[in-house]
Coordinates of C-alpha atoms in Angstrom, one line a residue:
M1 CA 0.0 0.0 0.0
R2 CA 1.4 3.4 -0.9
G3 CA 0.2 7.0 -1.0
R4 CA -1.9 9.0 1.4
A5 CA -3.0 6.1 3.5
T6 CA 0.5 4.9 4.1
R7 CA 1.8 8.3 5.1
A8 CA -1.2 8.8 7.5
R9 CA -0.7 5.5 9.2
T10 CA 3.0 6.0 9.6
A11 CA 2.4 9.5 11.1
A12 CA -0.1 8.0 13.5
G13 CA 2.2 5.2 14.6
L14 CA 0.1 2.4 13.0
L15 CA -1.6 1.8 16.4
L16 CA -5.2 1.4 17.5
A17 CA -4.6 3.2 20.7
A18 CA -6.1 6.5 19.6
A19 CA -9.3 4.9 18.4
T20 CA -9.6 2.7 21.5
L21 CA -9.1 5.6 23.8
V22 CA -11.6 7.8 22.0
T23 CA -14.4 5.3 21.4
G24 CA -13.9 2.8 24.2
V25 CA -14.5 0.1 21.6
T26 CA -11.8 -2.6 21.0
L27 CA -11.3 -4.9 18.2
A28 CA -13.7 -7.8 18.0
P29 CA -16.2 -6.7 20.8
G30 CA -18.4 -9.1 22.7
A31 CA -18.1 -12.3 24.7
S32 CA -19.5 -14.3 27.5
A33 CA -17.8 -14.3 30.9
A34 CA -14.7 -16.5 31.3
G35 CA -15.2 -19.9 32.8
S36 CA -18.9 -20.2 31.8
A37 CA -20.1 -23.6 30.6
P38 CA -22.5 -24.5 27.9
T39 CA -25.9 -25.9 28.6
G40 CA -26.7 -29.5 27.7
G41 CA -26.1 -32.9 29.3
S42 CA -22.9 -35.0 29.1
H43 CA -23.2 -38.4 27.6
G44 CA -19.9 -39.9 28.7
L45 CA -17.7 -38.9 25.8
I46 CA -14.1 -40.0 26.4
V47 CA -11.1 -39.0 24.3
R48 CA -7.5 -39.9 24.8
T49 CA -4.9 -37.1 24.2
D50 CA -1.1 -37.2 24.6
K51 CA -1.5 -35.9 28.2
G52 CA -4.4 -38.0 29.4
L53 CA -8.1 -38.8 29.0
L54 CA -10.8 -36.1 28.5
H55 CA -14.5 -36.3 29.3
G56 CA -16.6 -34.0 27.1
T57 CA -20.2 -33.0 26.8
N58 CA -22.9 -32.6 24.2
A59 CA -24.5 -29.2 23.7
E60 CA -25.9 -27.1 20.8
G61 CA -26.0 -30.3 18.7
A62 CA -22.2 -30.9 18.9
D63 CA -19.8 -32.8 21.1
Q64 CA -17.7 -30.3 23.0
Y65 CA -14.4 -30.7 24.8
L66 CA -13.7 -27.4 26.6
G67 CA -10.8 -26.0 28.6
I68 CA -8.1 -28.4 27.4
P69 CA -4.6 -27.3 28.4
Y70 CA -2.3 -27.1 25.3
A71 CA 0.7 -25.8 27.2
A72 CA 1.8 -25.3 30.8
P73 CA 0.4 -22.3 32.7
P74 CA 2.7 -19.3 31.8
T75 CA 3.1 -18.3 35.5
G76 CA 6.0 -17.8 37.8
A77 CA 9.2 -18.7 36.0
L78 CA 7.3 -19.3 32.8
R79 CA 6.0 -15.8 32.6
W80 CA 7.6 -14.3 29.4
A81 CA 8.9 -17.7 28.3
A82 CA 8.1 -19.8 25.3
P83 CA 5.1 -22.1 25.9
Q84 CA 6.1 -25.3 27.6
P85 CA 4.4 -28.7 27.5
A86 CA 1.3 -29.2 29.6
A87 CA 1.6 -31.6 32.5
R88 CA 0.1 -35.1 32.2
W89 CA -2.9 -35.9 34.4
K90 CA -4.2 -39.1 35.9
G91 CA -7.6 -40.4 35.5
V92 CA -10.2 -38.6 33.4
R93 CA -10.1 -34.8 33.1
Q94 CA -13.4 -33.0 32.9
A95 CA -13.5 -31.0 29.7
T96 CA -17.0 -29.5 30.2
S97 CA -16.3 -25.9 31.0
Y98 CA -14.0 -23.2 29.5
G99 CA -10.6 -22.6 30.8
G100 CA -9.8 -19.2 32.3
R101 CA -9.3 -16.3 29.9
C102 CA -5.9 -14.6 29.7
A103 CA -5.3 -11.5 31.7
Q104 CA -6.9 -8.4 30.2
T105 CA -8.5 -5.2 31.1
A106 CA -12.3 -4.6 30.8
S107 CA -13.5 -3.9 27.3
G108 CA -16.3 -4.6 24.9
N109 CA -15.0 -8.1 24.9
G110 CA -15.9 -8.6 28.6
P111 CA -14.8 -7.8 32.2
R112 CA -11.3 -7.4 33.5
I113 CA -9.6 -10.8 34.0
D114 CA -6.8 -11.2 36.5
N115 CA -5.4 -14.6 35.4
E116 CA -2.2 -15.8 33.8
D117 CA -3.1 -19.5 33.8
C118 CA -5.0 -19.4 30.5
L119 CA -3.4 -21.5 27.7
Y120 CA -6.5 -23.6 27.0
L121 CA -8.3 -24.5 23.8
N122 CA -11.7 -26.0 22.9
V123 CA -12.7 -28.7 20.4
Y124 CA -16.1 -29.0 18.8
T125 CA -17.0 -32.2 16.8
P126 CA -20.1 -33.6 15.1
P127 CA -22.1 -35.7 17.5
G128 CA -20.9 -39.2 17.7
Q129 CA -18.0 -38.6 15.4
D130 CA -16.0 -41.8 14.9
R131 CA -12.9 -41.4 17.1
Q132 CA -11.3 -44.4 15.5
S133 CA -10.6 -42.5 12.3
R134 CA -7.3 -41.6 13.8
H135 CA -6.1 -45.1 12.7
G136 CA -6.3 -44.2 9.0
R137 CA -3.6 -41.7 7.7
G138 CA -5.9 -40.3 5.0
S139 CA -9.0 -40.3 7.0
G140 CA -10.6 -37.8 9.4
L141 CA -12.5 -34.6 9.1
P142 CA -11.1 -31.3 8.1
V143 CA -10.4 -28.9 11.0
L144 CA -10.9 -25.1 11.4
V145 CA -8.8 -23.4 14.1
M146 CA -10.2 -20.0 15.1
I147 CA -7.9 -17.3 16.6
H148 CA -9.8 -14.5 18.2
G149 CA -9.4 -10.8 17.8
G150 CA -9.2 -8.0 20.4
G151 CA -6.2 -5.9 19.4
L152 CA -3.9 -8.5 21.1
T153 CA -5.1 -7.1 24.4
T154 CA -8.5 -8.7 24.9
G155 CA -10.8 -11.6 23.8
A156 CA -10.8 -15.3 24.3
G157 CA -11.6 -18.6 22.6
D158 CA -14.9 -18.9 24.4
Q159 CA -16.3 -16.2 22.1
H160 CA -16.2 -18.8 19.3
D161 CA -18.5 -21.7 20.0
G162 CA -18.0 -23.7 16.8
S163 CA -21.2 -25.9 17.2
L164 CA -23.2 -24.3 14.4
I165 CA -20.3 -24.6 11.9
V166 CA -19.7 -28.2 13.0
T167 CA -23.3 -29.3 12.6
T168 CA -23.7 -27.4 9.3
D169 CA -20.5 -28.3 7.6
H170 CA -19.6 -31.6 9.3
I171 CA -16.0 -30.5 10.2
I172 CA -14.2 -30.0 13.5
V173 CA -13.6 -26.6 15.0
V174 CA -11.0 -25.6 17.6
S175 CA -10.8 -22.2 19.4
I176 CA -7.9 -21.0 21.5
N177 CA -6.7 -18.6 24.1
Y178 CA -3.2 -16.9 23.8
R179 CA -1.3 -14.5 26.0
L180 CA -2.4 -10.8 25.6
G181 CA -1.1 -7.3 26.3
P182 CA 2.1 -7.0 28.3
F183 CA 2.0 -10.7 29.1
G184 CA 2.1 -11.6 25.5
F185 CA 4.2 -9.1 23.7
L186 CA 6.7 -7.1 25.8
D187 CA 10.1 -6.8 24.2
I188 CA 12.6 -5.7 26.8
P189 CA 16.3 -6.8 26.8
G190 CA 16.8 -9.7 29.2
L191 CA 13.0 -10.4 29.7
G192 CA 12.5 -13.3 27.4
K193 CA 14.1 -16.7 28.1
G194 CA 15.6 -18.6 25.2
K195 CA 16.4 -17.8 21.6
S196 CA 12.7 -18.2 20.4
T197 CA 11.5 -15.3 22.6
G198 CA 14.0 -12.7 21.6
S199 CA 11.4 -10.4 20.2
G200 CA 8.7 -10.8 22.8
N201 CA 6.1 -12.5 20.5
Y202 CA 4.9 -14.8 23.3
G203 CA 1.3 -14.7 22.1
L204 CA 2.3 -15.7 18.6
L205 CA 4.4 -18.6 20.0
D206 CA 1.3 -19.6 22.0
Q207 CA -0.8 -19.7 18.7
A208 CA 1.9 -22.0 17.1
A209 CA 1.9 -24.2 20.2
A210 CA -1.9 -24.6 20.0
L211 CA -1.5 -25.6 16.3
R212 CA 1.1 -28.2 17.2
W213 CA -1.3 -29.6 19.8
V214 CA -3.8 -30.0 17.0
Q215 CA -1.2 -31.8 14.9
R216 CA -0.5 -34.3 17.8
N217 CA -4.1 -34.8 19.0
I218 CA -6.8 -34.0 16.5
R219 CA -7.0 -37.6 15.2
S220 CA -8.3 -38.6 18.6
F221 CA -11.3 -36.4 18.0
G222 CA -11.9 -37.7 14.5
G223 CA -9.9 -35.0 12.7
N224 CA -7.2 -35.0 10.1
P225 CA -4.0 -33.1 11.0
S226 CA -3.2 -32.7 7.3
K227 CA -6.4 -30.8 6.7
V228 CA -6.1 -27.9 9.1
T229 CA -7.3 -24.4 8.1
I230 CA -6.7 -21.3 10.4
D231 CA -9.1 -18.4 10.7
G232 CA -8.7 -15.1 12.5
E233 CA -10.5 -11.8 12.7
S234 CA -9.1 -8.4 13.4
A235 CA -6.0 -9.0 15.6
G236 CA -6.6 -12.6 14.7
G237 CA -6.3 -11.4 11.1
W238 CA -2.9 -9.9 11.9
S239 CA -2.1 -13.4 13.3
M240 CA -3.0 -15.0 10.0
C241 CA -0.4 -12.9 8.1
A242 CA 2.1 -13.5 10.9
L243 CA 1.6 -17.2 10.9
L244 CA 1.9 -17.4 7.1
T245 CA 5.3 -15.7 7.3
S246 CA 6.6 -17.4 10.5
P247 CA 9.2 -20.2 10.0
P248 CA 8.2 -22.0 13.2
A249 CA 4.6 -22.2 12.0
R250 CA 5.4 -23.8 8.6
G251 CA 3.6 -27.0 7.9
L252 CA 1.0 -26.6 10.7
F253 CA -1.9 -25.7 8.4
R254 CA -2.9 -25.8 4.8
G255 CA -5.2 -22.8 4.3
V256 CA -5.9 -19.4 5.8
I257 CA -9.1 -17.3 6.4
M258 CA -8.3 -13.6 7.2
Q259 CA -11.4 -11.6 8.4
S260 CA -10.8 -7.8 8.7
G261 CA -7.1 -8.3 9.1
S262 CA -3.8 -7.0 7.8
C263 CA -0.1 -7.7 8.0
A264 CA 0.5 -5.2 10.8
S265 CA 3.7 -5.4 12.7
Q266 CA 6.4 -3.2 14.2
S267 CA 10.2 -3.1 14.4
R268 CA 12.2 -4.2 17.5
A269 CA 13.2 -0.6 18.1
T270 CA 9.5 0.5 18.1
A271 CA 8.5 -2.4 20.3
Q272 CA 11.2 -1.8 22.8
T273 CA 10.3 1.9 23.1
A274 CA 6.7 1.0 23.8
S275 CA 7.7 -1.8 26.2
L276 CA 10.0 0.4 28.2
A277 CA 7.3 3.0 28.4
F278 CA 5.1 0.3 29.9
A279 CA 7.8 -0.7 32.3
K280 CA 8.1 2.9 33.5
A281 CA 4.3 3.1 34.0
A282 CA 4.5 -0.2 36.0
G283 CA 7.1 1.3 38.3
C284 CA 10.3 -0.1 36.6
P285 CA 11.8 3.0 34.9
D286 CA 15.5 1.8 34.8
Q287 CA 16.2 0.0 31.5
A288 CA 19.1 -1.9 33.0
T289 CA 16.9 -3.4 35.7
A290 CA 13.5 -3.3 34.0
A291 CA 13.4 -7.1 33.2
A292 CA 14.1 -8.2 36.8
C293 CA 11.8 -5.5 38.2
L294 CA 8.9 -6.6 36.0
R295 CA 9.4 -10.2 36.9
A296 CA 9.0 -9.4 40.5
L297 CA 5.7 -7.6 40.1
P298 CA 2.3 -9.2 40.7
E299 CA -0.1 -9.8 37.8
K300 CA -2.5 -7.1 39.1
T301 CA 0.2 -4.4 39.0
L302 CA 1.2 -5.3 35.4
L303 CA -2.4 -5.2 34.3
D304 CA -3.1 -1.9 36.0
A305 CA -0.3 -0.3 34.1
S306 CA -1.4 -1.6 30.7
S307 CA -4.3 0.7 29.8
S308 CA -2.3 2.7 27.3
Y309 CA 0.0 -0.2 26.1
Q310 CA -0.9 -1.3 22.5
P311 CA 1.1 -4.3 21.3
L312 CA 1.8 -5.5 17.8
F313 CA 3.7 -8.4 16.4
T314 CA 7.4 -7.6 16.4
Y315 CA 9.7 -8.6 13.5
G316 CA 13.4 -9.2 13.6
G317 CA 13.6 -12.4 15.5
P318 CA 13.4 -16.1 14.6
E319 CA 9.6 -16.3 14.8
L320 CA 9.2 -13.3 12.4
P321 CA 12.5 -12.6 10.6
V322 CA 11.1 -9.8 8.5
A323 CA 8.0 -7.7 8.6
P324 CA 5.0 -9.8 7.5
A325 CA 3.9 -7.1 5.0
S326 CA 7.4 -7.2 3.4
A327 CA 7.4 -11.0 3.3
V328 CA 4.1 -11.0 1.5
A329 CA 5.1 -8.3 -0.9
S330 CA 8.3 -10.2 -1.8
G331 CA 6.6 -13.6 -2.0
H332 CA 8.4 -15.0 1.0
Y333 CA 5.4 -16.7 2.7
D334 CA 3.7 -20.1 2.6
H335 CA 1.8 -20.1 -0.7
L336 CA -1.4 -21.6 0.7
P337 CA -5.0 -20.9 -0.3
V338 CA -6.3 -17.7 1.2
L339 CA -9.9 -16.5 1.8
M340 CA -9.9 -12.9 3.0
G341 CA -12.1 -9.9 3.2
T342 CA -13.3 -6.8 4.9
N343 CA -16.5 -5.2 6.1
H344 CA -18.0 -2.3 4.1
N345 CA -17.9 0.2 7.0
E346 CA -15.0 -1.0 9.2
G347 CA -14.3 2.4 10.7
R348 CA -17.8 3.1 12.0
T349 CA -17.4 0.7 14.9
F350 CA -14.5 2.8 16.2
A351 CA -15.9 6.3 15.3
Q352 CA -18.7 6.5 17.8
G353 CA -16.7 8.7 20.1
F354 CA -17.0 11.5 17.6
T355 CA -20.8 11.6 17.5
G356 CA -20.8 15.0 19.3
F357 CA -18.1 16.6 17.2
T358 CA -18.9 19.8 15.2
Q359 CA -17.8 20.2 11.7
A360 CA -14.8 22.3 12.8
Q361 CA -13.8 19.7 15.4
A362 CA -13.9 16.9 12.9
A363 CA -11.8 18.9 10.4
A364 CA -9.3 19.6 13.1
F365 CA -9.1 16.0 14.1
I366 CA -8.6 14.8 10.5
T367 CA -5.9 17.4 10.1
S368 CA -4.1 16.1 13.3
L369 CA -4.1 12.6 11.9
Y370 CA -3.3 13.1 8.2
G371 CA -1.4 16.4 8.2
A372 CA -2.2 19.9 7.1
S373 CA -1.2 19.3 3.5
A374 CA -3.4 16.2 3.0
A375 CA -6.4 17.1 5.1
P376 CA -8.1 19.6 2.7
A377 CA -8.2 17.0 -0.1
I378 CA -9.5 14.3 2.2
L379 CA -12.3 16.5 3.5
A380 CA -13.2 17.5 0.0
H381 CA -13.5 13.8 -0.9
Y382 CA -15.7 13.2 2.2
P383 CA -17.8 16.4 2.4
W384 CA -19.7 17.0 5.6
S385 CA -22.8 17.6 3.6
S386 CA -22.9 14.1 2.4
Y387 CA -23.6 12.6 5.8
P388 CA -26.8 12.6 7.8
S389 CA -27.2 14.2 11.2
P390 CA -27.1 13.9 14.2
Y391 CA -23.9 11.8 14.0
T392 CA -22.4 13.5 11.0
A393 CA -18.8 13.6 12.4
A394 CA -18.8 9.9 13.3
Y395 CA -19.9 8.9 9.8
Q396 CA -17.4 11.2 8.1
I397 CA -14.4 10.1 10.3
G398 CA -15.5 6.4 10.2
D399 CA -15.6 6.4 6.4
I400 CA -12.3 8.1 6.1
W401 CA -10.8 5.5 8.5
T402 CA -12.4 2.7 6.6
D403 CA -11.3 3.6 3.1
S404 CA -7.8 4.7 4.1
G405 CA -7.3 1.6 6.3
F406 CA -6.1 4.0 9.0
L407 CA -6.3 1.5 11.7
T408 CA -3.3 -0.8 11.0
G409 CA -4.4 -1.3 7.4
I410 CA -7.8 -2.8 8.2
G411 CA -10.4 -2.0 5.6
G412 CA -11.0 -0.5 2.2
C413 CA -8.0 0.1 -0.1
P414 CA -5.2 -1.5 1.9
T415 CA -7.2 -4.7 2.2
Q416 CA -7.9 -4.7 -1.6
N417 CA -4.2 -4.1 -2.2
L418 CA -3.2 -7.0 0.1
A419 CA -5.7 -9.3 -1.7
A420 CA -4.1 -8.4 -5.0
Q421 CA -0.6 -9.2 -3.5
F422 CA -1.8 -12.6 -2.3
A423 CA -3.6 -13.3 -5.6
S424 CA -0.4 -12.8 -7.5
G425 CA 1.2 -15.7 -5.7
T426 CA -1.4 -18.0 -4.4
R427 CA -5.1 -19.0 -4.8
T428 CA -7.0 -16.2 -3.2
Y429 CA -10.7 -15.5 -2.7
F430 CA -11.8 -12.0 -1.7
Y431 CA -15.0 -10.8 -0.1
Q432 CA -16.8 -7.7 1.3
F433 CA -19.3 -8.2 4.1
D434 CA -22.2 -6.0 2.8
D435 CA -25.0 -6.4 5.3
L436 CA -25.5 -2.6 5.9
H437 CA -28.1 -3.3 8.5
A438 CA -26.4 -5.9 10.7
P439 CA -27.2 -5.6 14.4
G440 CA -25.1 -3.0 16.1
L441 CA -22.5 -4.0 18.8
N442 CA -24.0 -1.6 21.4
M443 CA -27.0 0.7 21.9
D444 CA -25.0 3.7 23.1
H445 CA -26.2 6.1 20.4
P446 CA -29.9 5.6 19.4
G447 CA -30.3 5.6 15.6
Y448 CA -26.5 5.3 14.9
Q449 CA -26.0 3.9 11.4
W450 CA -23.4 1.2 11.9
G451 CA -23.5 0.0 8.3
A452 CA -21.4 -3.2 8.1
G453 CA -19.0 -2.1 10.9
H454 CA -15.9 -3.9 12.2
A455 CA -16.6 -7.2 13.9
M456 CA -20.2 -7.3 12.8
E457 CA -19.8 -10.3 10.6
L458 CA -18.7 -12.5 13.5
A459 CA -22.1 -13.4 14.9
Y460 CA -23.1 -14.7 11.4
L461 CA -20.5 -17.4 11.8
W462 CA -20.4 -17.7 15.6
P463 CA -23.8 -17.2 17.3
S464 CA -22.0 -17.2 20.7
F465 CA -20.3 -13.9 19.8
N466 CA -22.2 -11.2 21.7
N467 CA -21.8 -7.9 23.3
G468 CA -23.9 -8.3 26.4
Y469 CA -26.9 -9.4 24.3
S470 CA -27.2 -11.9 21.5
L471 CA -26.7 -10.4 18.1
Y472 CA -27.7 -13.7 16.5
D473 CA -31.1 -13.6 18.2
L474 CA -31.7 -10.2 16.5
F475 CA -31.2 -11.5 12.9
T476 CA -34.0 -11.2 10.4
P477 CA -34.9 -14.2 8.2
A478 CA -32.8 -12.6 5.5
Q479 CA -29.8 -12.2 7.8
L480 CA -30.2 -15.8 9.0
E481 CA -30.0 -16.9 5.3
L482 CA -26.7 -14.9 5.0
S483 CA -25.4 -16.6 8.1
R484 CA -26.1 -20.0 6.5
Q485 CA -24.5 -19.0 3.3
M486 CA -21.3 -17.7 5.0
I487 CA -21.0 -20.8 7.2
R488 CA -21.3 -23.0 4.1
Y489 CA -18.7 -20.9 2.2
W490 CA -16.3 -21.1 5.1
G491 CA -16.9 -24.9 5.5
A492 CA -16.3 -25.5 1.8
F493 CA -13.0 -23.6 1.9
V494 CA -11.9 -25.7 5.0
K495 CA -12.8 -28.9 3.1
T496 CA -11.4 -28.1 -0.3
G497 CA -9.5 -24.8 -0.3
R498 CA -12.3 -23.3 -2.4
P499 CA -15.5 -21.6 -1.2
S500 CA -17.6 -23.5 -3.8
V501 CA -21.1 -24.4 -2.6
Q502 CA -23.7 -26.0 -4.7
G503 CA -26.8 -23.9 -4.9
Q504 CA -25.0 -20.7 -3.8
P505 CA -23.5 -17.9 -6.0
Y506 CA -20.2 -18.9 -7.6
W507 CA -17.2 -17.4 -5.9
P508 CA -14.3 -17.0 -8.3
R509 CA -10.7 -16.5 -7.6
Y510 CA -9.6 -12.9 -7.2
T511 CA -7.4 -13.1 -10.3
S512 CA -10.7 -12.9 -12.2
G513 CA -11.1 -9.3 -11.0
Q514 CA -14.2 -10.4 -9.0
L515 CA -14.9 -10.6 -5.3
M516 CA -18.0 -11.8 -3.4
S517 CA -20.3 -9.3 -1.9
L518 CA -22.0 -11.0 1.1
R519 CA -25.6 -9.7 1.4
P520 CA -28.7 -10.7 3.3
G521 CA -31.3 -13.0 1.9
D522 CA -30.4 -14.6 -1.4
Q523 CA -28.7 -11.5 -2.6
S524 CA -25.0 -12.3 -2.3
Q525 CA -23.3 -11.7 -5.6
T526 CA -19.9 -11.0 -7.2
I527 CA -18.9 -7.5 -7.8
S528 CA -15.8 -6.2 -9.7
A529 CA -12.6 -5.0 -8.2
A530 CA -13.3 -1.7 -9.9
T531 CA -16.6 -1.4 -8.1
F532 CA -15.0 -2.1 -4.8
S533 CA -12.3 0.5 -5.6
A534 CA -14.8 3.1 -6.5
E535 CA -16.8 2.5 -3.3
H536 CA -13.8 3.2 -1.2
Q537 CA -12.2 5.9 -3.4
C538 CA -9.0 3.9 -3.9
S539 CA -7.8 6.0 -6.8
F540 CA -7.5 8.8 -4.3
W541 CA -5.9 6.8 -1.4
N542 CA -3.5 4.9 -3.6
A543 CA -2.2 8.0 -5.2
G544 CA 1.6 8.3 -4.9

């Protein structure tokens, strides 16, 4: 991506902190409380893993195995260490409730969590799936592994109950937790233990460890380890690009779904500056002793100091030798099938904090972000008069953010450019989520026009994704039809590497110049790359 959008994101530090602080909305809002268990009775499901026996339950039409430890608790001496093997257990471990979420502050994703013992995953299988399929090398069901969003600071695997996908597509679903915020991404000299943690990407190492667990164990659940597809939304979308370009993750999956993601990352110098600023806020201002000082602090103190800390993946170490964006641009990534896309109005989710701005305030804000030389042209392309009241400023700023991909390259023109890069090197399918009346993620501003905002497609795939109330329960019949279509497209991609579903609109590769516009009812259809570009004013944003 070049031009105005690149310059604006560079000037703003490529971080989400500004949007989060202004709006109070984080990436991928909505979740149930940690540790909650699904309803439904157990029917004695027993599965053997490499660490011991598990006893699952049946709920929502699927067999569920919840709260499975895929690595040792990253506590004590294992804080800021690469994930270590989980301990074996004797007897049968109950896998009928979710494991604890990783430490995080309160957000749209849920309440504050004070907990470092959190490296758990969940497995959802069709009811009565033949566990004996593990004996045949070519047998077993395809597997979808979901990596949650939340800006690398919030969220959890329990947001993604895979039961509906499992029962619709007859595949296996896995959702995971990984370390977040300062516990997952600090890069301070002397803090990490071992060569693999030199850049502080502990959360990324957790994701790879969960994928290795899948490789070792998924046959016991009736799955095929050679047919694993990974999916991630928002920060989970960043994770998709990082895992595609990470040497330690090579061979752990065969396809990638990237929802509202990008290849965002930062240099070690930038990461260390932000990490040392966090250390100072936590009461460890001396760089020479910061690592030891931080290790001695309780979890609560570290979490208290993290409100303004915004992590990104850091390149320059063995897990990410080069920036993921550079790796993709140069073709140095795993050339696997990619299904990726964006929501039509990504920025409107984050722009609600501007609902009360006047025209002058909005203009001043855009000038502060994009610079005095660029702002007049931007405001001319997004005139105040073209947006309705009473939330004019929020719509204007939200659309500018969407089209420019201001928030770490998520949305609009940067996403289209990334899709074109992938399409030049691997089989790529591009979509735009176009339900412009999807249920809003909150009710803070009566009458606010969310459009198809960031994270609003999630409930169509994962009914458990909520924001204090069920978004799925608010769907109209037409939206339920779109949900069914999307689940079938995703399932087909997991099974074959192609989102081809009999009886649904044909979804061509992006090299055709066509992408799928996902619309309610039976209205999904292909649109041209030129149409998408015009909708998001990409000739303007891509200008050199």
